[in-house]
Coordinates of C-alpha atoms in Angstrom, one line a residue:
X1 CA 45.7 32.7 13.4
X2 CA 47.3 35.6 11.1
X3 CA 48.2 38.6 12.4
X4 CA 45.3 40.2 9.9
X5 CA 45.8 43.8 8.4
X6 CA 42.7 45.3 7.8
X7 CA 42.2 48.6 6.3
X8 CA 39.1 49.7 4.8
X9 CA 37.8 51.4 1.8
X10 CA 34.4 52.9 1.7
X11 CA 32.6 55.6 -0.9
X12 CA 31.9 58.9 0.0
X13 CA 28.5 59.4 -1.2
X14 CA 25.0 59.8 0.7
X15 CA 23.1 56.6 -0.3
X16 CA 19.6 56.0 -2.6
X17 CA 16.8 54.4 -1.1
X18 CA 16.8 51.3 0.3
X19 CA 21.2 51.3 0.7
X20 CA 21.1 50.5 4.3
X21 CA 19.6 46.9 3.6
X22 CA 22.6 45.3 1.6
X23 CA 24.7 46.5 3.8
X24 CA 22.9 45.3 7.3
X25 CA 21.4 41.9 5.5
X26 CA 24.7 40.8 4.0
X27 CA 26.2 40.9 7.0
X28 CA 23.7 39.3 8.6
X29 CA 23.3 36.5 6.2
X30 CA 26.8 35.7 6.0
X31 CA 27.2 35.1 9.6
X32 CA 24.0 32.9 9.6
X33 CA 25.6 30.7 7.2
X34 CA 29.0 31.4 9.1
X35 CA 27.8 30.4 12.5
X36 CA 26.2 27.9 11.2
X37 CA 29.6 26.4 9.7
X38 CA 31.3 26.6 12.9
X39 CA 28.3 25.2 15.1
X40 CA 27.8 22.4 12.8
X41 CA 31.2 21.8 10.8
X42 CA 32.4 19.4 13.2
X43 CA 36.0 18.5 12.6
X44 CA 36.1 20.3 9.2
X45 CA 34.7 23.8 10.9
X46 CA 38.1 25.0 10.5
X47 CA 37.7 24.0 6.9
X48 CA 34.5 25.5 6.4
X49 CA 35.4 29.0 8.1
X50 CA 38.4 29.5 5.9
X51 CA 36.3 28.4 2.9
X52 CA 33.8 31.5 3.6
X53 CA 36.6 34.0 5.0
X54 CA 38.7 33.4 1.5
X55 CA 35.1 34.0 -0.3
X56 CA 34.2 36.9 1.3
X57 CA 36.8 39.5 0.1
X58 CA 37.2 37.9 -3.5
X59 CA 33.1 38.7 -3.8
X60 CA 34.1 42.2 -2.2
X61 CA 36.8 42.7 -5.1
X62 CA 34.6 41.3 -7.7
X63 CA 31.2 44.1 -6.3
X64 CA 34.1 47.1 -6.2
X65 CA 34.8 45.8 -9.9
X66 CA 30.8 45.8 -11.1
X67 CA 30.8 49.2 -9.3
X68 CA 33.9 50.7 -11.1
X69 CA 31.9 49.7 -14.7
X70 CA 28.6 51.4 -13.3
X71 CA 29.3 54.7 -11.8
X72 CA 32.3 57.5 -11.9
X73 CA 35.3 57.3 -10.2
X74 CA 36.2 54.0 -11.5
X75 CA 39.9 54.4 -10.5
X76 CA 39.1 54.4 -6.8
X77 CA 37.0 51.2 -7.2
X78 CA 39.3 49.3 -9.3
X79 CA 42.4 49.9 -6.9
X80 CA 39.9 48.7 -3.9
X81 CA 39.2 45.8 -6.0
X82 CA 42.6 44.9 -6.4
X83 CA 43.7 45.4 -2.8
X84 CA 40.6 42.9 -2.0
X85 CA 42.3 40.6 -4.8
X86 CA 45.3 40.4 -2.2
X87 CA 43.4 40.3 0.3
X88 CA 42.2 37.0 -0.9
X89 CA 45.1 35.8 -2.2
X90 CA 46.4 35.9 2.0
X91 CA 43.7 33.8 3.1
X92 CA 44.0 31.4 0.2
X93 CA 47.5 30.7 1.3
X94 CA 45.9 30.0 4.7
X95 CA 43.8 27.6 3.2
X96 CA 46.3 25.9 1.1
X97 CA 48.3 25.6 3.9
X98 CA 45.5 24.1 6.2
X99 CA 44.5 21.7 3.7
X100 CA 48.1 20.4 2.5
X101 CA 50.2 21.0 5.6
X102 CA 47.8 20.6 8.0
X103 CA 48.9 24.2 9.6
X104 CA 46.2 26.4 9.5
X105 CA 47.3 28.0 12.3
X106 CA 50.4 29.4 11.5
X107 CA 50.6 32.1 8.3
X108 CA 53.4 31.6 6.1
X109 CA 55.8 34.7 4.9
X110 CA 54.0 34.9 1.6
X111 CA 50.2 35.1 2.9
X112 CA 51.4 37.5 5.8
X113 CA 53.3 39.7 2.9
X114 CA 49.6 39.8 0.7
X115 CA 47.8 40.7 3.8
X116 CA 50.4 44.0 4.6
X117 CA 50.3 44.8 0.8
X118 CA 46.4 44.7 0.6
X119 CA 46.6 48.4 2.4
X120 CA 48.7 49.8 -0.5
X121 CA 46.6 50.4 -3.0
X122 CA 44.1 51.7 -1.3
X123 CA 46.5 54.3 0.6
X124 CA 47.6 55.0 -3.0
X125 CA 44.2 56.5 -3.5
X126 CA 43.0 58.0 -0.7
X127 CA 46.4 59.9 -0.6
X128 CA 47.2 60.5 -3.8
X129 CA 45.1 63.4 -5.1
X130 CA 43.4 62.8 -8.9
X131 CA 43.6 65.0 -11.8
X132 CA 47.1 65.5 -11.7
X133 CA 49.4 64.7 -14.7
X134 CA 51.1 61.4 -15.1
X135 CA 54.6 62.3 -14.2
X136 CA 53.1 63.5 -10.7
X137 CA 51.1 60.3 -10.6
X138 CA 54.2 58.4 -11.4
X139 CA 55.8 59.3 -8.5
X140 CA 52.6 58.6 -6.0
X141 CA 53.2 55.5 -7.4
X142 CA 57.0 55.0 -6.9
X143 CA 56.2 56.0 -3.1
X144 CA 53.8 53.5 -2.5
X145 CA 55.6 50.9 -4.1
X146 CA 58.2 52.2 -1.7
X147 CA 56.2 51.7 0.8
X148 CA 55.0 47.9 -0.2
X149 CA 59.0 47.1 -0.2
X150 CA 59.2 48.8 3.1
X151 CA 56.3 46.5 4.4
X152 CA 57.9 43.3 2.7
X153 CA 61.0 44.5 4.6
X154 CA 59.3 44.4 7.7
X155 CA 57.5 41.6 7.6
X156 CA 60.6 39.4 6.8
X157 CA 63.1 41.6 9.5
X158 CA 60.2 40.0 12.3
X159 CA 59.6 36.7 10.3
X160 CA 55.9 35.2 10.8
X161 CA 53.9 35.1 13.7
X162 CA 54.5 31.3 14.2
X163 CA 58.2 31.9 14.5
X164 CA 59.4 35.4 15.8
X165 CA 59.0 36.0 19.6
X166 CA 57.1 39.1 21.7
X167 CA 59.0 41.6 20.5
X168 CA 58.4 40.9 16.9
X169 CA 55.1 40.5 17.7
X170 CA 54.1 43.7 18.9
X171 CA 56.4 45.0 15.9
X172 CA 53.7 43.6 13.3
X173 CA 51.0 44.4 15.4
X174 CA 52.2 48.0 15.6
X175 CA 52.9 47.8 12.0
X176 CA 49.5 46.8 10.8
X177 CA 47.5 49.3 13.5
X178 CA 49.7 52.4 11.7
X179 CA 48.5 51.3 8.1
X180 CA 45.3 50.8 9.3
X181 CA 44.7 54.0 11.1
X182 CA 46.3 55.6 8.8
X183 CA 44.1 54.1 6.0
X184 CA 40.7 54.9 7.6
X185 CA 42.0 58.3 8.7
X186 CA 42.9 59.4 5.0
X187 CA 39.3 58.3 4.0
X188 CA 37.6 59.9 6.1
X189 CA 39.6 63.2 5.0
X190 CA 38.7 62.4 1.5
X191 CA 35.1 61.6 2.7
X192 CA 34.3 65.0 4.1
X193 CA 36.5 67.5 1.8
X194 CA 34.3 65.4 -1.5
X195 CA 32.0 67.4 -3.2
X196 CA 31.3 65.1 -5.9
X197 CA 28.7 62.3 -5.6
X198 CA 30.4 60.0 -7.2
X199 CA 33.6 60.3 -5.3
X200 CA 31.5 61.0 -1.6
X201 CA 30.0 58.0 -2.7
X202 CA 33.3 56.2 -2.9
X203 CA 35.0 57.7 0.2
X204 CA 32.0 56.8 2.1
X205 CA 32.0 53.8 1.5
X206 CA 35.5 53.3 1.8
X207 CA 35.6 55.3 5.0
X208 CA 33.0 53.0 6.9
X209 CA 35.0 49.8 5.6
X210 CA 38.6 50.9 6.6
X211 CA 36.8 51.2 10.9
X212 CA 35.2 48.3 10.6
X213 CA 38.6 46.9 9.2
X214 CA 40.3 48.8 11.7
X215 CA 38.4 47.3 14.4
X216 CA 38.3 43.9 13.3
X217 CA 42.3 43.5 12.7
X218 CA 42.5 45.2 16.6
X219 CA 40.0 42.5 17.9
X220 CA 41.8 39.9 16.4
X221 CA 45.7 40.8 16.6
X222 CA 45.4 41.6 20.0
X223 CA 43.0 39.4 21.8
X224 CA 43.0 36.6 19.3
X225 CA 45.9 36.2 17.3
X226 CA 47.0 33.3 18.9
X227 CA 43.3 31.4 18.2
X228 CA 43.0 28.5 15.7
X229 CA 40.2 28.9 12.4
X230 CA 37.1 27.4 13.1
X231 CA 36.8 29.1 16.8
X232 CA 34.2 32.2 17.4
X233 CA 36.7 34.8 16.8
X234 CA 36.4 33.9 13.4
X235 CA 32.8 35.4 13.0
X236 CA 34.1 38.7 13.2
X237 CA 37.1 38.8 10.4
X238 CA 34.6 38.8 7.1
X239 CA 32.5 41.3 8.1
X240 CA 34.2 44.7 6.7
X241 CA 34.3 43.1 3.5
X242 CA 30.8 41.5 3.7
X243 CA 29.2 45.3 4.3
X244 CA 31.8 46.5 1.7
X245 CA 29.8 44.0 -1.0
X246 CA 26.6 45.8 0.2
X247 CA 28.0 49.3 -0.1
X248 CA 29.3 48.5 -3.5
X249 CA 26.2 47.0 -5.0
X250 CA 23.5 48.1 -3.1
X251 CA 23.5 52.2 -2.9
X252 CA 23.8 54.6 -4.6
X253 CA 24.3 58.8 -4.3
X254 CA 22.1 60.3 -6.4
X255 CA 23.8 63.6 -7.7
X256 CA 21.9 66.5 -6.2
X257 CA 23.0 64.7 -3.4
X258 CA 26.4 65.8 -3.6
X259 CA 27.7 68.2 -0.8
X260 CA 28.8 71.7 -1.0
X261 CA 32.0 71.8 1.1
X262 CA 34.0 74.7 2.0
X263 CA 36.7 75.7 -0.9
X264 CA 38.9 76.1 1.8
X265 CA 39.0 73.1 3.2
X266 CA 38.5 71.3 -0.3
X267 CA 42.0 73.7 -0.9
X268 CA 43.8 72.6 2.2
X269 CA 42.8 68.8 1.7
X270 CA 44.3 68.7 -1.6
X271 CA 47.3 70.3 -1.0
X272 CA 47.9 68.4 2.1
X273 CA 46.8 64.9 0.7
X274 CA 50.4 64.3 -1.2
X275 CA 51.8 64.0 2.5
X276 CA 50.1 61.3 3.4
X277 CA 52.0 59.0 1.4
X278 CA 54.9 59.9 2.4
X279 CA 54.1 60.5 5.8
X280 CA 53.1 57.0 6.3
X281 CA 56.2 55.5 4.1
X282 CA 57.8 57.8 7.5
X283 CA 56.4 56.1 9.8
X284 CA 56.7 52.6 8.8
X285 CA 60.4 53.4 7.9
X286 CA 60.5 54.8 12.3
X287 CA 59.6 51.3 12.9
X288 CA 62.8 49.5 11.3
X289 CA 64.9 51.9 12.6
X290 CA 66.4 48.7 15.5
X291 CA 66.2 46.0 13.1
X292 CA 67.4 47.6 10.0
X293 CA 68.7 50.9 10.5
X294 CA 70.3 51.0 6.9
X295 CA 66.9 50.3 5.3
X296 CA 64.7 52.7 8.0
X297 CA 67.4 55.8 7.0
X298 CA 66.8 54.8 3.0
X299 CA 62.7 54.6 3.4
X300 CA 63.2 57.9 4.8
X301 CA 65.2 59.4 2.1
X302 CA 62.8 58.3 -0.2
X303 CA 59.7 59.8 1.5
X304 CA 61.5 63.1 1.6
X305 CA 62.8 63.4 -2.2
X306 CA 59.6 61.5 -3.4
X307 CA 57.7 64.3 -2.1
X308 CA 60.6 66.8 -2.8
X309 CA 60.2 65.7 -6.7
X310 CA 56.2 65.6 -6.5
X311 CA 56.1 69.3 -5.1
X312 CA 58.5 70.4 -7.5
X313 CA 56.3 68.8 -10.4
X314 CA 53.3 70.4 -9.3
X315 CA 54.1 73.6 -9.1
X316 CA 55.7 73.8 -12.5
X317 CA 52.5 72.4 -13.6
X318 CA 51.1 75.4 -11.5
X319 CA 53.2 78.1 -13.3
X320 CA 52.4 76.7 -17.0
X321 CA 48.7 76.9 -16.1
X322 CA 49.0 80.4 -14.5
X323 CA 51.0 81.4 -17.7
X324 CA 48.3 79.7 -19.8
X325 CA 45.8 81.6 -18.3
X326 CA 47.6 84.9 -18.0
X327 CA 47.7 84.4 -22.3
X328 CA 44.4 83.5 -22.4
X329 CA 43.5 86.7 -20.2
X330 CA 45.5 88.5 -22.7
X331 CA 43.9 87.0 -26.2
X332 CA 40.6 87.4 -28.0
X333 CA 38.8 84.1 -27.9
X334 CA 37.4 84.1 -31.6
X335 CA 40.4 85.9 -33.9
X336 CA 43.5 84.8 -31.8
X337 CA 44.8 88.1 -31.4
X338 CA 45.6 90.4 -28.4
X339 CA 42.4 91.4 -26.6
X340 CA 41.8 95.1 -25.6
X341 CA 43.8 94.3 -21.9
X342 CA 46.7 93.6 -23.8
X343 CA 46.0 96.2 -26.7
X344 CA 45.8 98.7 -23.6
X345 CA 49.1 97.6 -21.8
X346 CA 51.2 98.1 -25.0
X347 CA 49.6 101.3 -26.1
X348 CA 51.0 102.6 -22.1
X349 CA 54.7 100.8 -22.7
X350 CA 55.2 101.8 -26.1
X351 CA 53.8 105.5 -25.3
X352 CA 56.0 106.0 -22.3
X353 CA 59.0 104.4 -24.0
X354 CA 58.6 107.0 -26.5
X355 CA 58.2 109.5 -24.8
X356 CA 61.9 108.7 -22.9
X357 CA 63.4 109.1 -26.0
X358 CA 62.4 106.5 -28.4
X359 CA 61.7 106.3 -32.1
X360 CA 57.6 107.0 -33.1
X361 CA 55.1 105.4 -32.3
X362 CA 51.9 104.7 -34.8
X363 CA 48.4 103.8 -33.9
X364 CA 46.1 102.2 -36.5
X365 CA 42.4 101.8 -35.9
X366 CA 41.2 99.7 -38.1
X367 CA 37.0 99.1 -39.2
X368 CA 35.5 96.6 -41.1
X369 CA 33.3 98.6 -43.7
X370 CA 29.9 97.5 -43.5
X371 CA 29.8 95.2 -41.0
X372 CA 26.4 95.3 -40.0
X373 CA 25.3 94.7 -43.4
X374 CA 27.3 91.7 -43.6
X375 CA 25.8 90.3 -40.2
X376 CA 22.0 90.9 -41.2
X377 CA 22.7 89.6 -45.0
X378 CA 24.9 86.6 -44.5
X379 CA 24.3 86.1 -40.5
X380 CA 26.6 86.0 -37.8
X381 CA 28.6 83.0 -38.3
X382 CA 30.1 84.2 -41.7
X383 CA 30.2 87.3 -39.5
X384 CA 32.7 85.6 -37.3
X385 CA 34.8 83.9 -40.3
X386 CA 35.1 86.9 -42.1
X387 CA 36.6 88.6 -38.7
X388 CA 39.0 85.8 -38.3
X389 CA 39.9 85.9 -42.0
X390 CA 40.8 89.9 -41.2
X391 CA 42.2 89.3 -38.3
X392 CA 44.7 86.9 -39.5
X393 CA 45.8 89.3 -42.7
X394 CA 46.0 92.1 -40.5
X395 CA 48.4 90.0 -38.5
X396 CA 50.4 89.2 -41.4
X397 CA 51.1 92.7 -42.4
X398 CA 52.6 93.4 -38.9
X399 CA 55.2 91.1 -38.7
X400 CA 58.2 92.7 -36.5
X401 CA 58.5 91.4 -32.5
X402 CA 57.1 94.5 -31.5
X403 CA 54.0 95.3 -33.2
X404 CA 50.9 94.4 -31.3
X405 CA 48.0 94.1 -33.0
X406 CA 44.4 93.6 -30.8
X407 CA 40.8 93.4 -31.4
X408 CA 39.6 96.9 -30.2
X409 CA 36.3 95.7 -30.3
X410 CA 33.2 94.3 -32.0
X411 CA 34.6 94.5 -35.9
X412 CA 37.0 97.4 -34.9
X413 CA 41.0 96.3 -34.9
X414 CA 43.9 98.6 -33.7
X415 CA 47.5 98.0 -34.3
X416 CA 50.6 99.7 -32.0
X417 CA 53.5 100.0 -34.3
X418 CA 56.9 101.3 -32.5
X419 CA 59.6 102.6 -34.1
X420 CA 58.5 104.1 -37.0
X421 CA 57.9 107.2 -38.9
X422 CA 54.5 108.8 -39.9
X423 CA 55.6 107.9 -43.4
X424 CA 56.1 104.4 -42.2
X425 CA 52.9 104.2 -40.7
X426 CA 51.2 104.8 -43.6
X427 CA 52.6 102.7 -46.2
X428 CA 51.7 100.1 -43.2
X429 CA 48.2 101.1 -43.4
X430 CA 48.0 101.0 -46.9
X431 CA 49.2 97.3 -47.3
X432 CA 46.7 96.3 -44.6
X433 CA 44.3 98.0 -46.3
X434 CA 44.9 96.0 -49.9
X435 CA 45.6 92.9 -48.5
X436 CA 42.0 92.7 -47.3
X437 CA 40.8 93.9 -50.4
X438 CA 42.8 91.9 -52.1
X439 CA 41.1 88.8 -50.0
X440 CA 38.0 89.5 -52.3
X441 CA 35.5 88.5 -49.3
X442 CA 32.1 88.6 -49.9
X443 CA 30.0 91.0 -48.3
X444 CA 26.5 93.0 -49.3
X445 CA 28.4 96.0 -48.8
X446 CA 27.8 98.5 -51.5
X447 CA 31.9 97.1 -53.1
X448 CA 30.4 93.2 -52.8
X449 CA 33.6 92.6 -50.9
X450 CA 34.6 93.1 -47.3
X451 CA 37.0 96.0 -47.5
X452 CA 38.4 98.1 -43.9
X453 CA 39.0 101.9 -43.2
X454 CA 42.1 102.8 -41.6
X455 CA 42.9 105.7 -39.2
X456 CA 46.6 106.7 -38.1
X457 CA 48.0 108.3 -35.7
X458 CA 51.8 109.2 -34.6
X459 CA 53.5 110.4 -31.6
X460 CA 55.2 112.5 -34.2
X461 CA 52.4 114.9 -34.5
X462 CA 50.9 115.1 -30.9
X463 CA 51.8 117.6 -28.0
X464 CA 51.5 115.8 -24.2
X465 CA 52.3 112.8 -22.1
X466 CA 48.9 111.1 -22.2
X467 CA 48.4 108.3 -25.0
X468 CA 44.4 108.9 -25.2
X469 CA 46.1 111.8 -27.6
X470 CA 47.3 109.2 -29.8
X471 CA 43.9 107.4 -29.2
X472 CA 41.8 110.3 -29.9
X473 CA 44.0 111.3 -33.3
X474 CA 44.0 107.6 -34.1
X475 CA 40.0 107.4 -34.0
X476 CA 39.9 111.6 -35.7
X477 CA 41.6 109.9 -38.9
X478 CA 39.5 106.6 -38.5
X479 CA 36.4 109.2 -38.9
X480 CA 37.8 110.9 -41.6
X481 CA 38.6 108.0 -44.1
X482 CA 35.2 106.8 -43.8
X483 CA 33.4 110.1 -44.1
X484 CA 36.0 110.1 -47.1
X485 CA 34.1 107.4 -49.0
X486 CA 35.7 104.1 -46.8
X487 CA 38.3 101.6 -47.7
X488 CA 41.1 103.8 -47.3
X489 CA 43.8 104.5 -45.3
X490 CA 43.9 108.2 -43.6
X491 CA 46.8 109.6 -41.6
X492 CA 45.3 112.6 -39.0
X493 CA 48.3 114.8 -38.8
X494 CA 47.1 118.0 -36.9
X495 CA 46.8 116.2 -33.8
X496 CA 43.4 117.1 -33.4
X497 CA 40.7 115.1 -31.6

């Protein structure tokens, strides 16, 4: 009788009506026809029993598949599939070596080796959070590959169990109890920190397979591994993957059934989850340590710089998105320029620069004549183009590193222009202004074209340390130019208010 690993894999997701009966009838049914096999099978029981226990998790892999194709989270249904799919391939060497060799009780190197490897897979994704960029991904995956050499390893250092003695025995027996414990504990982490119904449905499901797996490889390494197929024992060994065919095809988690779980713990779940890999690649490594020192010392280097490399991945990922959002905190979502937090921060840097001895410092406020005219005769969508069409012109005019130039608000635009003189300023302001003239928009405006007013002010011409001065002079002159008639550019040098 193999020394079976089984670890299960079970969705996290509250179940539709009618989900408990799949998963209590299947079971049911199969160990009618099972019992039925080994009551009746005579000589060939053996036979028959291996038959079913081979079919049982290659209809497990093929449900997880149809599942994968019908709801979301295919990823965590495909890798279950294909840890079933080794799961077979171990009994089918049973088989084949029952049939042809007449052995059935033994389990060759190769079938022992598919039945450690079934667990990787699935530890793969239960510990190895989603969402996260392929580089990080990539090196989930180089761990548990790591940890699939590290179980081939073992498996060889203590041979099979028809050859090796007690204490190899107890070595793959402790061997497969830490995957599997580790296995059902990991889903059962996922399981409760899932929000989503289609991954609770997953983890759930997965969770509730990995104890039954859990149990079942316990029953039969420890009290019956030494049992020939075709006996009682056998009865017990299909079911995980007989209820993991019901769980698969017969529930579902509708999705207001999904579960509000604390942030928190969601938080702590997902940052803790990348250990798990290497926690377990850890352990398994502890347990070579006597046989093969040289190879427990690398499995543990390679748990610790795998999840050295991971962590250093994610947070670089984590200070590109904080950038991205600190620009995207800073810019205006519909011309691409700075938005009034950043307009506001400059205005202070550039003011208080100046004001320790720095060149001038011009203000520009900037309005789109008309604007409301163009909104109620054209509509707001050419509204928008023609703001982005400004926007970008204005931006072309101020060219250097250090000019900043923000949406103020609604159609009114502002420019902070270090380093220059009032005369400057205004031959600034005036190229602004006949670029977008020059643009030749169309607007109802009383012109027929979309044409701006320009107010400046200059540090030049202001008394104080406060740069609402150069705000309030900045506005004075935008007032002015279009009390002057509009599309114009008007300097306010009194300082006045």
């Amino acid at each position: 009788m193999p020394l079976q690993d089984e670890a299960g894999t079970l969705a996290g997701s509250k179940p539709a009506a009618g989900w408990l009966c799949w998963p209590i009838l299947s079971p049911l049914l199969f160990l009618t026809v099972h019992t039925l096999s080994i009551g009746f099978g005579g000589a060939r029981a053996w036979l028959l029993s291996l038959i079913l226990l081979t079919l049982a998790p290659l209809l497990a892999g093929v449900a997880c598949l149809y599942r994968s194709r019908r709801e979301g989270f295919a990823e965590g249904w495909i890798a279950l599939a294909f840890a079933m799919l080794l799961w077979t391939g171990g009994m089918a060497g049973n088989l084949v070596s029952g049939i042809w060799l007449d052995s059935w009780s033994g389990v060759g190197g190769l079938s022992m080796l598919l039945f450690i490897l079934y667990g990787v897979p699935i530890i793969f994704i239960a510990a190895a959070p989603d969402r996260e960029r392929w580089p990080v991904r990539l090196v989930d995956g180089a761990l548990a590959l790591a940890l699939g050499y590290l179980f081939f390893r073992h498996t060889f250092a203590f041979a099979t169990m028809a050859d090796t003695d007690q204490v190899g025995v107890a070595g793959l027996r402790l061997m497969f109890d830490i995957e599997n414990s580790f296995i059902a504990l990991f889903a059962l982490v996922r399981f409760v920190s899932s929000g989503e119904s289609a991954k609770r449905g997953f983890f759930m499901s997965l969770t509730i397979f990995a104890f039954l797996y859990l149990a079942t490889a316990a029953f039969i390494n420890h009290l019956h591994s030494d049992s020939d197929y075709g006996g009682a024992s056998d009865l017990v060994i299909g079911l995980p993957f007989i209820v993991l065919i019901g769980l698969a095809i017969g529930h579902r988690l509708p999705d207001e059934a999904a579960r509000r779980v604390s942030p928190a713990f969601a938080q702590v779940v997902r940052v803790g989850g990348p250990l798990m890999l290497p926690a377990t690649l850890l352990m398994v490594a502890a347990t070579l340590v006597w046989k093969q020192p040289g190879l427990a010392i690398a499995g543990c280097a390679v748990a610790i710089l795998g999840y050295g490399l991971r962590s250093i991945l994610v947070q670089v990922r984590s200070l590109e998105d904080r950038d991205a959002l600190d620009r995207l905190s800073r810019v205006d979502p519909l011309t691409g320029l700075a938005n009034r937090r950043q307009f506001d921060e400059s205005l202070h840097r550039e003011w208080t620069r100046t004001r320790r001895g720095g060149a001038g410092l011009a203000l520009l406020m900037i309005d789109v004549d008309h604007f409301k005219l163009l909104n109620d005769g054209f509509g707001h969508p050419v509204g928008d183009e023609r703001l982005r069409a400004i926007a970008d012109t204005l931006a072309g005019c101020a060219t250097r590193a250090a000019d900043v130039v923000a949406r103020y608000g609604g159609e009114e635009f502002a420019a902070v222009i270090p380093n220059v003189t009032p005369a400057q300023a205004a031959m600034l302001a005036e190229t602004m202004r006949s670029a977008i003239e020059r643009l030749d928009l169309p607007s109802p405006a009383p012109d027929g074209r979309v044409t701006v007013s320009i107010g400046i002010g200059h540090s030049a011409h202001l008394v104080g340390n406060d740069p609402a001065a150069l705000l309030a002079a900045a506005d004075a002159a935008l007032y002015d130019a279009k009390q002057g008639g509009r599309n114009r550019s008007m300097p306010r040098a009194d300082g006045a208010g």
